[in-house]
Each structure stands twice: as C-alpha cells, then as structure tokens.
Tab-separated table of C-alpha atoms in Angstrom:
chain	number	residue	atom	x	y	z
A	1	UNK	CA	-227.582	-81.066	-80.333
A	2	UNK	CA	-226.897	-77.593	-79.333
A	3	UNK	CA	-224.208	-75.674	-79.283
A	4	UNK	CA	-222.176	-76.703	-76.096
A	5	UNK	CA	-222.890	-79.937	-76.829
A	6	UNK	CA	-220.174	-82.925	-76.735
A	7	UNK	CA	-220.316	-86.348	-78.146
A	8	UNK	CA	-219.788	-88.084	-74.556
A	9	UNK	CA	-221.179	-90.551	-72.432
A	10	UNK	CA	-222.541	-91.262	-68.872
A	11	UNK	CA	-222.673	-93.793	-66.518
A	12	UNK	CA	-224.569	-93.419	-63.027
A	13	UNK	CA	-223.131	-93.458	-59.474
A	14	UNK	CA	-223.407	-96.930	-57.655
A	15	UNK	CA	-222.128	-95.049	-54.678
A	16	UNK	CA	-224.017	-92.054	-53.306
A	17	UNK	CA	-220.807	-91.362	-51.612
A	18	UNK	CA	-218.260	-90.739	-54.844
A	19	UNK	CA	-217.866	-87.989	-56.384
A	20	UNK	CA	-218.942	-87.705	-60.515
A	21	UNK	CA	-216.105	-87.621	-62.451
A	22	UNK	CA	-215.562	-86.011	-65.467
A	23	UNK	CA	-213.413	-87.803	-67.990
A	24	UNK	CA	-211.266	-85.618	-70.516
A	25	UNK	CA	-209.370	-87.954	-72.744
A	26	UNK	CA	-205.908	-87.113	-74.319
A	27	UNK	CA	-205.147	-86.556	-78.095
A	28	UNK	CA	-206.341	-89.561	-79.745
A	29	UNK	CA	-208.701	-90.819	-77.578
A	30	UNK	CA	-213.006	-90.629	-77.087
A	31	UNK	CA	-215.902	-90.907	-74.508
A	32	UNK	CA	-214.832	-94.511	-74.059
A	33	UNK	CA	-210.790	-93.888	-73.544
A	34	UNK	CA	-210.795	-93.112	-69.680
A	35	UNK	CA	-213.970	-95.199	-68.314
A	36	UNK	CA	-211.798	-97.735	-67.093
A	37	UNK	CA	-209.472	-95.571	-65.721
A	38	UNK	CA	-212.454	-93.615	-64.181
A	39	UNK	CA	-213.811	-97.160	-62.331
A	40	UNK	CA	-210.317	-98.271	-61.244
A	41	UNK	CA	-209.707	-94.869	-59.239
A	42	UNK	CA	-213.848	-94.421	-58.092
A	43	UNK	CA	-215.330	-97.563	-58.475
A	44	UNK	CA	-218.946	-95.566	-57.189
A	45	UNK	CA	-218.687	-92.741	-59.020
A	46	UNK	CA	-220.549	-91.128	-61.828
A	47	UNK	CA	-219.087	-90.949	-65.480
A	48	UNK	CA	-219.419	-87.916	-67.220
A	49	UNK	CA	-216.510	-88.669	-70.284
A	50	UNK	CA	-217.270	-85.988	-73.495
A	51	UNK	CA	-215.223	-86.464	-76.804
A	52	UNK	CA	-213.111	-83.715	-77.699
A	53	UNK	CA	-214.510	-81.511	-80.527
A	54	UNK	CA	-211.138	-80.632	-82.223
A	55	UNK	CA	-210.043	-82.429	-85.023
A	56	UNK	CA	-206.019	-82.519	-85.512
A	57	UNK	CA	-205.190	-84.938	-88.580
A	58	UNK	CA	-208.132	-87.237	-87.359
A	59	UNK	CA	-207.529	-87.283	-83.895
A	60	UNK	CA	-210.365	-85.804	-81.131
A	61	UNK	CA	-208.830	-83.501	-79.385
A	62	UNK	CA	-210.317	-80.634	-76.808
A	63	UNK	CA	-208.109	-77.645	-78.140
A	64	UNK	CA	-205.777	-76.895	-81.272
A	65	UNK	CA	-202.448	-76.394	-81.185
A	66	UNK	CA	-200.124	-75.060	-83.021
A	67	UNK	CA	-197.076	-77.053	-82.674
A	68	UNK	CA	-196.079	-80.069	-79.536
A	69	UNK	CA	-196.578	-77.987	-76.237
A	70	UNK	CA	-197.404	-74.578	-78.227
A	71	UNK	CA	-201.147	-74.009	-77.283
A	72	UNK	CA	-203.629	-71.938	-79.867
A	73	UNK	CA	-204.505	-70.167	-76.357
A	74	UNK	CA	-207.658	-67.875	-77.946
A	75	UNK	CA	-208.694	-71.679	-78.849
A	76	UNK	CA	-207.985	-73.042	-75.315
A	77	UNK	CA	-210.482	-70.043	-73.886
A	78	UNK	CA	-212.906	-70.784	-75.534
A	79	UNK	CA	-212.952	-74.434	-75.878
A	80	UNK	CA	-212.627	-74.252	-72.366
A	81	UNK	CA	-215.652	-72.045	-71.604
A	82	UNK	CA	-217.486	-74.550	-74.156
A	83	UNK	CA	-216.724	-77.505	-71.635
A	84	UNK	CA	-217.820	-75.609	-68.793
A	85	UNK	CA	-221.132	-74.747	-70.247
A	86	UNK	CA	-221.467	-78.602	-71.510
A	87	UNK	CA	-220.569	-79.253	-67.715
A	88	UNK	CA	-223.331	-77.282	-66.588
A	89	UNK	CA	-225.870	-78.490	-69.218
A	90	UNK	CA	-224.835	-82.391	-67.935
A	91	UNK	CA	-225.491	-81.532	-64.590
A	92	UNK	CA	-228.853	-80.052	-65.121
A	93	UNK	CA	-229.327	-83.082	-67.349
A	94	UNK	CA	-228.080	-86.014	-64.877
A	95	UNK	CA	-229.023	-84.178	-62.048
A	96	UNK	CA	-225.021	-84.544	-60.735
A	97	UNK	CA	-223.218	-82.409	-58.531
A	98	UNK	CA	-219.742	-80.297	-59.607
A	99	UNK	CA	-217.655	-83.050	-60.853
A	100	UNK	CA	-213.711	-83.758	-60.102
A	101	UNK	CA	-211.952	-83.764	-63.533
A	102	UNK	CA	-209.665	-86.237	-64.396
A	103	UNK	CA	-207.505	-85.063	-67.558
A	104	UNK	CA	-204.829	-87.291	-69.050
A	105	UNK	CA	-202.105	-84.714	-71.263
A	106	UNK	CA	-204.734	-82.901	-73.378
A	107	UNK	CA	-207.936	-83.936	-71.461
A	108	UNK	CA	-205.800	-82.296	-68.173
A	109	UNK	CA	-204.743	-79.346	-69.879
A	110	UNK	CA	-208.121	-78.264	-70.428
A	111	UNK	CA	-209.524	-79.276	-66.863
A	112	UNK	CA	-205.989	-77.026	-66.040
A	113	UNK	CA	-207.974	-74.280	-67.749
A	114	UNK	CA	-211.339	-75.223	-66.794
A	115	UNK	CA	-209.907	-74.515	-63.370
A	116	UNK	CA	-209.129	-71.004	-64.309
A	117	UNK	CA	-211.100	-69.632	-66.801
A	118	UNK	CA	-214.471	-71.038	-65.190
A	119	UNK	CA	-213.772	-72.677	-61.276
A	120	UNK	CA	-216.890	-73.538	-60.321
A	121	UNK	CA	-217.215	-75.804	-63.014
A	122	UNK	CA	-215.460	-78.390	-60.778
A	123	UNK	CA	-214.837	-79.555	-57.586
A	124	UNK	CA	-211.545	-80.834	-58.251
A	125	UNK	CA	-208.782	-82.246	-60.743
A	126	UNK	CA	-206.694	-84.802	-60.763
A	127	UNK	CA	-204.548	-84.073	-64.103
A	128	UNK	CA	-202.584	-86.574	-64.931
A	129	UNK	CA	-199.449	-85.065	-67.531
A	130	UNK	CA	-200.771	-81.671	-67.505
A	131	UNK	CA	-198.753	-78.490	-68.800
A	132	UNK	CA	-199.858	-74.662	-68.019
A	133	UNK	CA	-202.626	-74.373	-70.535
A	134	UNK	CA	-202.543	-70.170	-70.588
A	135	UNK	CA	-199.409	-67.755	-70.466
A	136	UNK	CA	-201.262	-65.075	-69.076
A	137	UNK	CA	-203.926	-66.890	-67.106
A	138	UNK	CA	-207.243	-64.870	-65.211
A	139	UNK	CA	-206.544	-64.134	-61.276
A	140	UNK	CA	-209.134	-67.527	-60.364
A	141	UNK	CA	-210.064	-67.733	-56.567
A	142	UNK	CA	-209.877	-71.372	-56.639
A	143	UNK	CA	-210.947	-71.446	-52.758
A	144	UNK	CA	-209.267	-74.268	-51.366
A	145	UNK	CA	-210.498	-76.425	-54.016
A	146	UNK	CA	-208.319	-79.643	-54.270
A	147	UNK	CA	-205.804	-80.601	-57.417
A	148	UNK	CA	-203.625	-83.551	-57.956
A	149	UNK	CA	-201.067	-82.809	-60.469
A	150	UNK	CA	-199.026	-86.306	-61.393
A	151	UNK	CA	-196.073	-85.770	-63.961
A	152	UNK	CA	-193.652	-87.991	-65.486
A	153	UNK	CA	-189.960	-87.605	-64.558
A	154	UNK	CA	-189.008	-88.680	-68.292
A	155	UNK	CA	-191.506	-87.584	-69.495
A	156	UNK	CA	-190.535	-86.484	-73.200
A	157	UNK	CA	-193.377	-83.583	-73.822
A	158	UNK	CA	-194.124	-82.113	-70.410
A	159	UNK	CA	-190.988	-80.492	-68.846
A	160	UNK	CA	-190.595	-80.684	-65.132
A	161	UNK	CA	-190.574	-76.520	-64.736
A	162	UNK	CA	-193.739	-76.155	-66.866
A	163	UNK	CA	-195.150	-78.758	-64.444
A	164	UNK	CA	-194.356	-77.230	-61.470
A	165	UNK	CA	-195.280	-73.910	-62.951
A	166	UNK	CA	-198.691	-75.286	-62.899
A	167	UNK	CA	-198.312	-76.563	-59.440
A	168	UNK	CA	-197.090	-72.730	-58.443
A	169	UNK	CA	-200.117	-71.333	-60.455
A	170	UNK	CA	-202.753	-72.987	-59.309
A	171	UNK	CA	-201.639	-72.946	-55.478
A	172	UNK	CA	-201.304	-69.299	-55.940
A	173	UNK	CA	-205.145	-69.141	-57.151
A	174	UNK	CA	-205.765	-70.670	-53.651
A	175	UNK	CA	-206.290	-74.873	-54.867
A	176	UNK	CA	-204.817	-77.265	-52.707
A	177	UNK	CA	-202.476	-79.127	-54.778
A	178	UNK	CA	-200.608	-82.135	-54.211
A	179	UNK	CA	-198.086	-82.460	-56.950
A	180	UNK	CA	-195.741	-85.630	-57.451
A	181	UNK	CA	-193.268	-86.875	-59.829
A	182	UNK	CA	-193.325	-90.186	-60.647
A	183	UNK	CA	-190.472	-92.564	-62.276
A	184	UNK	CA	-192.406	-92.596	-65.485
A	185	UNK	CA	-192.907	-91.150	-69.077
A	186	UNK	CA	-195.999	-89.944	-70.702
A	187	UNK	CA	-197.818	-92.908	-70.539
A	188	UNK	CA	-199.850	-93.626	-67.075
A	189	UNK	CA	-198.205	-96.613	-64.672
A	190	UNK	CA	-199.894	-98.317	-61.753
A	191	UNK	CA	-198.492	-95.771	-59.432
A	192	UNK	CA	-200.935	-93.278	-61.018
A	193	UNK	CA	-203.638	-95.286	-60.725
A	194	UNK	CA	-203.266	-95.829	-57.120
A	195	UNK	CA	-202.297	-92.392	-56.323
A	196	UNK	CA	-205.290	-90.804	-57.808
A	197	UNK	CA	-207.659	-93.816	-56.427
A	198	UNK	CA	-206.363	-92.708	-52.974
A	199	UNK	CA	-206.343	-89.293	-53.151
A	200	UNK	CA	-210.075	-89.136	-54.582
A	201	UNK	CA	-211.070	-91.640	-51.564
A	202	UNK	CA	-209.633	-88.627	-49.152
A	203	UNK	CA	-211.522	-86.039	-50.741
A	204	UNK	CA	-214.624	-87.487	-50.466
A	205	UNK	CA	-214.175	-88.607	-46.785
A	206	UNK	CA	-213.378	-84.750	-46.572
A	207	UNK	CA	-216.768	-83.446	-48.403
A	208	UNK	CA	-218.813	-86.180	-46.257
C-alpha cells in the first residue's frame, strides 16, 4: 500500500448516469458503515467508501481531535490533503470521475475540508452533521460547485451557529449550498435520506 492509501472499498456504477460517491463514515464506523446509505440515496452510483486512518480509543476516525468539537486542525490539513490524494489515486484506479462526498459528523467534516483545502477533489457534498472543520480556512474558489449541508435541530454536538457558519463559509467560497434543519438529533432520520436522494437526483439531471 502506499502512502495515501486507505483501507476502503468499491462498488461499480449500475447507472452511467449517477454520480460516484464517496463515502466518509463518522467516528466509529468503516468502508462498510455508509454503503447502504450510499444505495438508498443513488441507487446507480459508484461506491468509493475509505476507512478512516485515525485511531481514537479504537475507533477509525479521519482526523484527531482534541476534545468533542475541538479539531487538531494541523491534523485536519493534512489528513485532508491525504484523502484528496487517495481520491485522485481511486480515480486513476477505477477510472471514475470527481466524486460527490457524502460525510456523516466526522466523515462530513473532512469532505467540509476536502472542499477547501483541495476543491477539485469533488464535485459535490452532501454532509450530513457537519461542523466548520478549520478556524482560519484557505480563500477556496469553490465555483458554483453544489453542497447540501443537513443539521440536526437537537442536535447535542453540532450547534446551530457553527452549522450555519459552514453554510456562510462555503457560500462565500462560491458553492451552492442548500442548508436545512431538520427536527432531529445526531443520528440520521428518513427525512435525510430522502432529502439527499433528491437533491443528488437534481444534480445529476443538472451535469447531464
């Protein structure tokens, strides 16, 4: 294995018409966590799901931390710049084109700074829990490039300003983000699920 590489696996398109996806689990979780999630919302799509590479008491993770929602952010950098170069390697590899990320609470934070520190790494995010991954984030020209940002309205670790700080910072880099609250927690609900299986279905009707 070389350097950039993750732990991860892929699963072909069945649909030359979805996007790949690339899968970025939360704390916990592995290359198998989000497949389901990743068929429900683009049954066609290629699966591109890595494991994260960071260890914290056990648990796969794709940055440290150094408390809940304090970020080790030289860590986040360059675990970040890891996944993009993984990213690129996979593509070469599976001969895919610039996935959309889907991130679940530590899987979105690092698409969130995927999206900064490296944009054409993807064509798109849907980050589902996300919090601002970088206090002093890179100027990104993000060109357009879509983002769906779902947070929890009781949701216990994510903070409704920090998530709509993340809404103001991207759109400010120039993504087009759709941002909603949702009457949930932490944990995903069917309203999720739907949203992001509808707004994906838009964005490829766009890029067709």
């Amino acid at each position: 294995m070389t350097e950039t590489s993750f732990i991860h696996r892929f699963e072909p398109a069945a649909s030359a018409g979805s996007p790949p996806l690339l899968l970025l689990h939360g704390t916990g979780g592995d290359e198998n966590d989000l497949l389901g999630l990743g068929k429900m919302i683009s049954p066609g799509s290629a699966l591109l799901s890595p494991r994260g590479r960071v260890l914290e008491h056990g648990m796969p993770r794709f940055f440290r931390r150094l408390a809940e929602g304090v970020f080790d952010e030289e860590d986040v950098r360059r675990r970040a710049l890891e996944l993009g170069d993984f990213v690129a390697d996979a593509r070469q590899r599976y001969g895919i084109a610039a996935p959309v990320a889907v991130g679940f609470s530590n899987g979105a934070n690092i698409a969130a700074a995927l999206l900064l520190l490296k944009p054409d790494a993807l064509a798109g995010a849907v980050l589902l829990r996300a919090m601002v991954p970088l206090s002093n984030p890179p100027k990104a020209q993000l060109d357009v490039k879509p983002v769906l940002l779902l947070s929890g309205q009781a949701d216990p670790i994510v903070p409704a300003r920090n998530s709509a700080q993340l809404a103001a910072l991207l759109s400010q880099a120039g993504a087009s983000v759709t941002h909603k609250v949702l009457p949930a927690g932490h944990q995903l609900s069917q309203a999720d699920v739907t949203l992001a299986r509808d707004w994906i279905g838009r964005v490829a009707a766009e890029a067709a």
